[in-house]
XYZ file of C-alpha atoms in Angstrom:
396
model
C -13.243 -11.536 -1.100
C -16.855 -12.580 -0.388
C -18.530 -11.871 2.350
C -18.125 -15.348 4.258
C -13.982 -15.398 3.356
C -13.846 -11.756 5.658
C -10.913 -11.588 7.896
C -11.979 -10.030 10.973
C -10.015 -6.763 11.118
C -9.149 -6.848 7.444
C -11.313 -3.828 6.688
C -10.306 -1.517 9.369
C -6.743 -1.690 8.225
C -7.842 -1.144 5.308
C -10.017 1.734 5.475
C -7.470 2.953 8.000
C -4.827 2.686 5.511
C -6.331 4.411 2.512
C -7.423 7.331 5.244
C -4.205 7.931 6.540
C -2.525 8.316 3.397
C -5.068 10.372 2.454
C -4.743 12.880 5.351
C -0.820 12.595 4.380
C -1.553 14.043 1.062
C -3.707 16.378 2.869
C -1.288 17.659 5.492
C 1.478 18.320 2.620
C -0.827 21.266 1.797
C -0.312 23.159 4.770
C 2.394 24.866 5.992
C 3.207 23.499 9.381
C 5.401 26.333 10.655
C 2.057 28.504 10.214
C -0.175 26.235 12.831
C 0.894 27.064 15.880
C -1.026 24.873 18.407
C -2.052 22.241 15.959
C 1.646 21.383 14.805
C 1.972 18.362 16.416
C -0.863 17.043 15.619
C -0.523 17.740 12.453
C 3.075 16.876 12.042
C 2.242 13.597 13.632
C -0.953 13.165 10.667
C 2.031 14.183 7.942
C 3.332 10.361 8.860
C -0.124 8.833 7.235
C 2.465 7.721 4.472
C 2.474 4.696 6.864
C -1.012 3.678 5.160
C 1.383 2.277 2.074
C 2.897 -0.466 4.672
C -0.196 -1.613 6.183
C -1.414 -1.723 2.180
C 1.389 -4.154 1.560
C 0.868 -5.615 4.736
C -2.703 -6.653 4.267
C -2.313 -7.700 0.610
C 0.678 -10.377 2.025
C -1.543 -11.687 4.375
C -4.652 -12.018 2.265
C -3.176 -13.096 -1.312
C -1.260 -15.859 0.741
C -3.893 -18.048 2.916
C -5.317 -20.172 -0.447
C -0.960 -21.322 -0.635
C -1.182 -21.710 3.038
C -4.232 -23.774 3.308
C -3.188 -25.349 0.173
C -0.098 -26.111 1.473
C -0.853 -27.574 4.972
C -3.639 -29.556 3.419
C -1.060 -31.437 1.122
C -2.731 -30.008 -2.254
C -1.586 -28.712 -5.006
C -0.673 -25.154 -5.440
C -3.493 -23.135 -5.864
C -3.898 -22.255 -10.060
C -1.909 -19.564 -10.876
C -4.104 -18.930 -13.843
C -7.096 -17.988 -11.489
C -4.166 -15.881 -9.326
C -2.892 -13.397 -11.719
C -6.469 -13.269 -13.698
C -8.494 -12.407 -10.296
C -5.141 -9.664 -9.362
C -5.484 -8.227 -12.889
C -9.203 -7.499 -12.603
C -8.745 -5.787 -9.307
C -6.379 -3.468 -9.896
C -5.615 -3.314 -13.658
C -9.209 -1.284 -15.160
C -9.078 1.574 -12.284
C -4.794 2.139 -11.893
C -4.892 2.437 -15.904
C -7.843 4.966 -15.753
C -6.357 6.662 -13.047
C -2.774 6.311 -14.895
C -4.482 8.200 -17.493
C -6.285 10.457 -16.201
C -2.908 11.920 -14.233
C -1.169 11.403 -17.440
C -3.852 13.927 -19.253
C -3.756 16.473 -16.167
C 0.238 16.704 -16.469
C 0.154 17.569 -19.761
C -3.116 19.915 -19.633
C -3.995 21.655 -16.286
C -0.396 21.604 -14.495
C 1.766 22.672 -18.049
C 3.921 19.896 -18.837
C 5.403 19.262 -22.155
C 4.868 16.171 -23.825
C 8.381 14.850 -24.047
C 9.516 11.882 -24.688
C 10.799 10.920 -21.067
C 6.698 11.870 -19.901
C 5.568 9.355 -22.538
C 7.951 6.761 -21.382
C 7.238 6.821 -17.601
C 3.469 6.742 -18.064
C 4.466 3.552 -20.282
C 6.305 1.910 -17.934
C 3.585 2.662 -15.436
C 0.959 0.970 -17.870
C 3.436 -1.987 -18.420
C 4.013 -2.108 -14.186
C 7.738 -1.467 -15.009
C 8.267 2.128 -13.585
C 9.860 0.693 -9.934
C 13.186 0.128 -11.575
C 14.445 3.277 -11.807
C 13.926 6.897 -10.225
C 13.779 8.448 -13.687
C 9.976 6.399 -14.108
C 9.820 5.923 -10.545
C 6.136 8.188 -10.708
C 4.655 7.341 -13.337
C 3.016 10.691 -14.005
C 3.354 13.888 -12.812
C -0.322 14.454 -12.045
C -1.081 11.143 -9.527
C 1.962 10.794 -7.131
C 0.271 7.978 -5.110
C 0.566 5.395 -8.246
C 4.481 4.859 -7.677
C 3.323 2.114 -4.931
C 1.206 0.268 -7.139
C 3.999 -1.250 -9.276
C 6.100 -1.998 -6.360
C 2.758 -4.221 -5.380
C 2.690 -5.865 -8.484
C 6.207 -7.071 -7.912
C 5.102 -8.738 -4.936
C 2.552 -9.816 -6.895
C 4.910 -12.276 -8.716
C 7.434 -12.521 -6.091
C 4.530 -14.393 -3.796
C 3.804 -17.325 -5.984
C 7.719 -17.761 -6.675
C 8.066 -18.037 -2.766
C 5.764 -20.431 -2.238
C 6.934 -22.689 -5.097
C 10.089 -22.844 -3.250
C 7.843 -24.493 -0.029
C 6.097 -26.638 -2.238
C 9.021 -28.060 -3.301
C 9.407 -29.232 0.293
C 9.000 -32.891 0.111
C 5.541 -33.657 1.767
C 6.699 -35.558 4.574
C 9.034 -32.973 5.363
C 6.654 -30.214 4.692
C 5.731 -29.460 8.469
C 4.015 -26.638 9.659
C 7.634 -25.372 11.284
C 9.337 -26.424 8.443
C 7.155 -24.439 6.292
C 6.992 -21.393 8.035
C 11.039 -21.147 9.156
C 11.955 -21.769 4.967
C 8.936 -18.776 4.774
C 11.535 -16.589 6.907
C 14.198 -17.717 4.731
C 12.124 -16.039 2.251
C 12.425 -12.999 3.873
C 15.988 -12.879 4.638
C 16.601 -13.244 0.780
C 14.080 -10.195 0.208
C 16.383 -8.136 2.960
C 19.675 -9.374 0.987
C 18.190 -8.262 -2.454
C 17.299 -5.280 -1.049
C 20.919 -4.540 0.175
C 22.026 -5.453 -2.861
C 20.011 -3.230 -5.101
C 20.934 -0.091 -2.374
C 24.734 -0.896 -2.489
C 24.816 -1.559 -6.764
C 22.184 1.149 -7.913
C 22.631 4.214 -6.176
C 21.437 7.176 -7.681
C 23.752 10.463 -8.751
C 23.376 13.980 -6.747
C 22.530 15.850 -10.018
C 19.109 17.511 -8.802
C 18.370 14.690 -6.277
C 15.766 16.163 -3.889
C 11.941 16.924 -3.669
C 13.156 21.024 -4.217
C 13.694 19.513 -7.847
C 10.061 17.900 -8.561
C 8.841 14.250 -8.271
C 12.095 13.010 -10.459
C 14.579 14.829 -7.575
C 11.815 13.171 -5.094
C 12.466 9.954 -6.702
C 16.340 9.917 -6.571
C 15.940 10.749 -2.842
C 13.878 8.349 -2.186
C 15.666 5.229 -4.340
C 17.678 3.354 -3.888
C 16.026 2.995 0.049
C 12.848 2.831 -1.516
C 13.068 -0.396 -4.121
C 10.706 -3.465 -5.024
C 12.584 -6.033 -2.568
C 12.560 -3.598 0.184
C 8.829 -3.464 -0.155
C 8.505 -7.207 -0.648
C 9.920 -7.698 2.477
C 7.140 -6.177 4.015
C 4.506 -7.563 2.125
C 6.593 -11.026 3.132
C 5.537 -10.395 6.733
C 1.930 -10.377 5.778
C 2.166 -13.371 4.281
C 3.811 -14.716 7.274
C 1.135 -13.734 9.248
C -0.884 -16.003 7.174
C 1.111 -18.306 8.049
C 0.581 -18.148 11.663
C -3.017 -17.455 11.090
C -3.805 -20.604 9.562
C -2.468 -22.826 12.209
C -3.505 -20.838 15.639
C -6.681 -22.332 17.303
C -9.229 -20.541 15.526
C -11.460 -19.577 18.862
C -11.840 -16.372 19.941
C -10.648 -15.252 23.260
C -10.440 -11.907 25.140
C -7.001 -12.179 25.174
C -6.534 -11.332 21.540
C -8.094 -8.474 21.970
C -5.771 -7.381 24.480
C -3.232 -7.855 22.040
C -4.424 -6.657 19.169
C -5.285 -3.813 20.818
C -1.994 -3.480 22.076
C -0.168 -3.633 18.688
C -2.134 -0.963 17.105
C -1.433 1.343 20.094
C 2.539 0.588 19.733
C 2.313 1.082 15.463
C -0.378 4.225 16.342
C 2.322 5.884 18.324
C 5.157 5.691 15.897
C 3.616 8.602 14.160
C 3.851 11.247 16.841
C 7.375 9.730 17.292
C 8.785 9.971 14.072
C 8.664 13.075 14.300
C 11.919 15.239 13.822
C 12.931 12.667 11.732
C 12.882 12.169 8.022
C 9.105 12.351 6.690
C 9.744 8.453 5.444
C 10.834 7.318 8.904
C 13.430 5.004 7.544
C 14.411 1.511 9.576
C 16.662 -1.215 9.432
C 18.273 -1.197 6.500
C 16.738 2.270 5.060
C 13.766 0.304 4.579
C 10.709 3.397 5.265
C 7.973 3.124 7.994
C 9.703 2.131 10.961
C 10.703 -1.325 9.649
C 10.138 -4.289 11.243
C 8.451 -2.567 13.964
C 5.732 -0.707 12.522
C 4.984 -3.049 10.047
C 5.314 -6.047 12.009
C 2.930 -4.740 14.346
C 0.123 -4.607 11.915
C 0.685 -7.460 11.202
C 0.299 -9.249 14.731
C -2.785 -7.131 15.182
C -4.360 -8.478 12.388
C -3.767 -12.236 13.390
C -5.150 -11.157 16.659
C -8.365 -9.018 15.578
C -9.445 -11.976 13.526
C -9.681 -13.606 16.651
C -11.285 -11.002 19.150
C -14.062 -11.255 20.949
C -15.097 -7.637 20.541
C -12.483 -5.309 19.026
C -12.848 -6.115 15.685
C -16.551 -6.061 15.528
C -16.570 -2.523 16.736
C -13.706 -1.201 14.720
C -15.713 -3.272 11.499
C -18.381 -0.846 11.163
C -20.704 0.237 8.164
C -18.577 3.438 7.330
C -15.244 0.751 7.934
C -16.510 -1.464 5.695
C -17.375 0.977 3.052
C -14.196 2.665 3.149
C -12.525 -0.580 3.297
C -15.253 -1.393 -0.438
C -13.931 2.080 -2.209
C -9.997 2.410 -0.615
C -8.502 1.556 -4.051
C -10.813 4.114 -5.841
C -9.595 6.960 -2.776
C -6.006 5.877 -3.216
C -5.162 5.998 -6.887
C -8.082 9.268 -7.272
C -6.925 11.661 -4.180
C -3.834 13.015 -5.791
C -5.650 14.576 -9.282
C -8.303 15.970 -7.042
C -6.327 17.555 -4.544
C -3.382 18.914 -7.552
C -6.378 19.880 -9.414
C -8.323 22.222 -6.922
C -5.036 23.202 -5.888
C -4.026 24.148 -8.892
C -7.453 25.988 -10.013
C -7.642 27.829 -6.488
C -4.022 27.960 -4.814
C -6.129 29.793 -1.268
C -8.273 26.959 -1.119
C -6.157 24.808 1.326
C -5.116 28.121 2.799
C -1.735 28.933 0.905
C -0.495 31.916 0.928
C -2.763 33.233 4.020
C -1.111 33.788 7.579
C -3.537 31.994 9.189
C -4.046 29.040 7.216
C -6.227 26.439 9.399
C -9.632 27.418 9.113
C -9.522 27.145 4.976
C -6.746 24.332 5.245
C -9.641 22.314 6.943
C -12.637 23.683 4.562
C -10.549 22.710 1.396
C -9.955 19.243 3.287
C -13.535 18.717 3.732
C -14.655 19.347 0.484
C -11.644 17.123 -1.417
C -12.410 14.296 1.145
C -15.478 14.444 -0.149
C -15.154 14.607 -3.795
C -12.414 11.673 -3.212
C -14.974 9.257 -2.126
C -17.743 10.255 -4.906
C -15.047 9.330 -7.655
C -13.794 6.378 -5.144
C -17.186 5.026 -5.336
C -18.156 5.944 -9.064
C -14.478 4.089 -9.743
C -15.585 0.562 -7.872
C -19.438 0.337 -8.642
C -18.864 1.602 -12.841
C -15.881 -0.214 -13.504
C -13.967 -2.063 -10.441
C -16.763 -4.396 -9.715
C -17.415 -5.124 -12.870
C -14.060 -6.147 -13.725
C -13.982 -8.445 -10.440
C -17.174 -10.016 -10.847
C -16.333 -11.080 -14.617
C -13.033 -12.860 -13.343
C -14.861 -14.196 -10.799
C -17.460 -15.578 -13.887
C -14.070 -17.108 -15.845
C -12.140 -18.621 -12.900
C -15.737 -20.386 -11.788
C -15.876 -21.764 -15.260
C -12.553 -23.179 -14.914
């Protein structure tokens, strides 16, 4: 986005996003039973995997205003050329380094063998085919966090599809209602696909569980977790959108009231998660306290980009770089953390009775490294990519 297209809001969910999943990651390196005092706090922190929903979230809400606005105007649908060129350059040069670079680690610093089945899953995670099937469900073994990234490219394509569907609409049909109700429609299919693919594909109990490495992870995860599933939630973003582009656009105090409201409900369904599973599952085993939690976000972000106040304090300078880097501290956090837990097991306080004090240290200092390589990752190679598909698609 350029500056002037900024969603008021958009970057604090962001930055909030890619920071809560990274104090997820954080918290699995701590043994829980071992912080007495600070266990609910940090049991509550262990939900941060609810970054991933406000990810897909934002991304539904953002990549679909140009078909909105496009579509109430009476245009065209926006050139799907410039779509998947401008979604390629963002995500395409830094997931394939980081694919790499976790694909190298697996094989070097944490032991692996290079077996056939490794070589194949980091394939299908360069091809964005590894959401099919727990067996290539993670990519590689040495960058956890990348399993999400092909489940966003899916909605990716799914998007587009959708909204040739609306366009389809006859124009003098094609009301706002209309529009938005078949946009709902949408939705319910994703919900019925995702059914589908949970009754049809289940996975066997042969070593199905996280005791049995990312693979048993994966086949306790799928078929729950699945690309419809997760399109359903990125469908609600882009729903929002919809609503977004035909509220009055003036600001009133009363959206911050709400907005401020809605992140207090989705805050709280951390704490009260907890006791049960870590991936908090909803309506229809679909993770993250679906529709609620997700639906949430996505009413708060309608209604920051219409505060008065709220979302130019929770917009800051530090928001709005984290909100710049978050890719770069998404796809990076897991090799840095595996790595300097790997090279120095004590240094998020394993193995010590009172782990805390070098739990937080460790924390510190990986934080830290995570948004060096964030940034080195969008200013060396990100940007560039972005700012040459910006070049083409101007050209076109």
């Amino acid at each position: 986005m350029q500056q002037q297209d900024r969603v008021a809001g958009a970057d604090f969910l962001r930055a909030t996003a890619c920071l809560l999943v990274l104090i997820h990651h954080l918290v699995l390196r701590i043994d829980l039973n071992k912080t007495e005092g600070f266990q609910p706090a940090l049991t509550a922190l262990r939900f941060g995997n609810f970054g991933v929903a406000i990810f897909f979230i934002l991304s539904g809400f953002l990549l679909a205003l140009p078909f909105w606005h496009s579509l109430d105007a009476g245009y065209a649908m926006p050139d799907l050329r410039t779509y998947v060129l401008r979604r390629a350059a963002r995500i395409v040069p830094g997931y394939w380094v980081a694919l790499t670079a976790g694909f190298i680690l697996s094989i070097t610093l944490l032991g692996h063998a290079l077996t056939p089945e490794l070589v194949m899953r980091y394939v299908s995670g360069l091809l964005f085919m590894s959401q099919w099937h727990w067996r290539t469900f993670f990519p590689v073994e040495g960058n956890g966090p990348l399993w999400s990234i092909s489940f966003e490219v899916t909605s990716y394509v799914l998007l587009p599809l959708g909204f040739l569907w609306l366009f389809a609409i006859p124009e003098k049909r094609r009301t706002p209602l209309i529009t938005r109700l078949a946009w709902l429609a949408i939705i319910a299919v994703a919900l019925l696909a995702h059914e589908t693919f949970r009754t049809l594909v289940p996975p066997n109990e042969i070593d199905r569980g996280w005791q049995y490495g990312m693979q048993g992870g994966a086949k306790e995860w799928m078929p729950n977790y699945n690309p419809f599933g997760f399109f359903a939630i990125f469908a609600l973003g882009a729903l929002a959108a919809g609503l977004h582009t035909i509220l009055p656009p003036k600001r009133q105090i009363l959206f911050d009231i709400i907005a401020f409201a809605c992140l207090v409900i989705a805050g709280l369904q951390l704490p009260l998660s907890a006791g049960g599973p870590w991936e908090a599952y909803g309506w229809l085993g679909i993770p993250y306290v679906f529709p609620l939690f997700p639906l949430m976000t996505a009413i708060a972000l309608v209604a920051l980009s219409r505060s008065t106040l709220l979302a130019a304090l929770l917009d800051n300078a530090f928001v709005r770089f984290t909100a710049t880097v978050s890719f770069g501290i998404y796809i990076w956090q897991d090799i840095v953390l595996t790595t300097m837990q790997t090279i120095s097991p004590a240094i998020f306080g394993i193995g010590k009775d009172n782990p805390l004090r070098d739990w937080l240290i460790g924390s510190a200092l990986a934080t830290t490294i995570v948004f060096l390589l964030a940034s080195l990752s969008y200013f060396a190679l990100e940007r560039q990519a972005i700012r040459r598909a910006a070049r083409i698609t101007r050209k076109n």
